[in-house]
Amino acid sequence: MDLENQRRVKALAEKYGPENLVVVLGGAEAEASGLTAETVTAGDPTYAGPLAGVQLGLSVWHIVEDEIKAEVDPEVYDEQIGIMEMVLDIDAIKEEVSSIRKQYSIY
Amino acid sequence: MDFPVLRGVSYVLVHAPDMLVHMGTTQAVEREANPDSDYLKELSRHLRSYGECKAYPPNQAYIGNITPDELAKIPRPWHENPLVGANRLGGWGEIMPEDEFYALMKAVDSFDLVVLEEGFTAHVAGEIRDDSIWVEDDRERLGTGASASQIEELVGKGQALGLYVGEKLAGCVKAAHESDETLAAHVMAENLAAKASGTLAMRHLAARNGIDSSDIEYVIECSEEACGDMNQRGGGNFAKAIGETSGCINASGCDVRGFCAAPAHALVIAAGLVQSGIFKNVAVVGGGSTAKLGMNGRDHVRKGLPLLEDVLAGFAILVSANDGVSPAIRTDAVGRHKIGSGSSPEAVMTAIVVDPVQRIGLSLREVDKYSPEMQNPEITEPAGAGNVPTANLKLIAALAVKRGEIARGDLGAFVKRHGMPGFAPTQGHVPSGVPSLGYLCDEILAGRIRRAQIIGKGSLFLGRMTNLFDGISFIIESNPGKGEREDEKEAAAIAARVSEAQLRKIVADALRKVAQTLVQPRGGRYE
């Protein structure tokens, strides 16, 4: 996960409290989405960024997960995500991100 | 209307394993933060030899020895299926070994910043072939070299960045100023590498396409480096510097930046300059990036792969006035991501890909090939970035589904028919559309395809000035022949028959009619 984004997530968690933060991912790949989810929950697995060794335990989801999709106006969702739903490996992304969430999310 | 044409291309690679270790930002940052890290210790075991790099199928595709279609038939992983008998020279360029490249850096250095060790200089002078790529001045500029102790002292005092061959110090690049960070040794090394690889590409452009460099009137350089000093960090001008070392004595030039989309922007600008008649021959050139060497090295090492990002890449493309033969650039079908286009994938692809195709009355199926960012998937997939060209093609196919051009079930077949495997190294601006131009031009000239769209995209957020996305595209197609199209020929013939006096009479009559209409009483005439 980009080091600058790690810094921003960390700062937001400190400012608003980790219990008040939900991270919504938009990664196009299951593995990369999983790594990002892991970074904002269990800490940066590459030990390169500000979240190395920091277990924020944030609530983390991917935009293609049904729970998040249900929160969005269907027209807006179709306009913004519709085309990507056709091309991404949605099942793999859902499985990867939900598995990380179950393991490491506290909130 | 005569469209400008693509008259020639060149593509070059430089095997740069030691530059990867010492200049790649991933490694440099790691060395700074964690000098004893396992990654740095593991690094050397994952470096490829020159022979392995040369025989790597995507590299052979880049220099034009195999086509992307042939590459697609080679089973992956490609690094386990080297091409037997692979050549250093290709139809469009070459894969240069690192030691010769140090010599080229020295040869193109105008400020005596590159210092090579005397033994190394003697060795590398013997390696240099006498062909059109090396010019007589190069040998002179190479000189006889400096002593090893001088180089060690410069590097030891932090006044220079080492140029290594394995563990051995072969030379160095000195800082160009005592305190100006924009002229620091690592910046000068980066910029000289971009200049040298750009020069290599420009020299191949002339040599491989029978082009006289003195016919080039303008050079546009489109890499991602910045040269300048602390008062103008990106002042420029790589274009003129590369033109100077490539024999373009009649050219001026400038640098165009736009992250990975820059080459596509540069080609559109070049096409505009040629079509307007301002210049007849405009070269677009991009040198390689040392910073990006081994960029995803951590992932590659962790997964037991070779360090596949071990090449600097360069290219040069000549855009010329219509010669009646070469593939034409459809300047009436340039796609652009507008500031107001929106950032969803659909909005982006509609602006860049669909709008220009639609504008000239075509369907997405009528573009035979799409060349988006052509990153080699073997490099990006282990780093979690997926197969970039295929992901782009899927998006285009999905848009074709949405527009009712193809059935949803045909999405996979569309991707296969209209796409190509990625083969370009992840050198930022290099993959973005342009690596396929050589192949696509050949296919068009052979009559196997009629047209293709080149798509450049850029991630502008990296510069922290805007969150906007960027992209620009253009369509190339078979040349309809020199001269005007039929309807324009007819118009020209009519114009030729009408003398100036007749023309004056026509205009005068028209004006008289307008005047009469104006002086008629309101509604009077038709009542």
XYZ file of C-alpha atoms in Angstrom, chain B residues 10-14 62 197-198 201 285-288 312-316 425 427 429-430:
22
model
C 13.187 2.302 -32.930
C 13.168 0.437 -29.648
C 16.186 -0.153 -27.431
C 16.898 -1.848 -24.116
C 19.919 -1.633 -21.853
C 10.350 -5.158 -27.650
C 19.386 5.703 -23.800
C 17.426 8.379 -25.692
C 17.120 5.117 -29.617
C 12.027 10.229 -28.196
C 12.017 8.807 -24.677
C 15.012 7.531 -22.753
C 15.033 5.090 -19.837
C 16.396 0.649 -19.186
C 14.149 1.144 -22.184
C 14.034 3.771 -24.876
C 12.204 4.460 -28.097
C 12.150 6.981 -30.924
C 9.295 -3.182 -19.168
C 9.659 2.031 -17.226
C 6.284 6.294 -19.878
C 7.627 3.415 -21.990
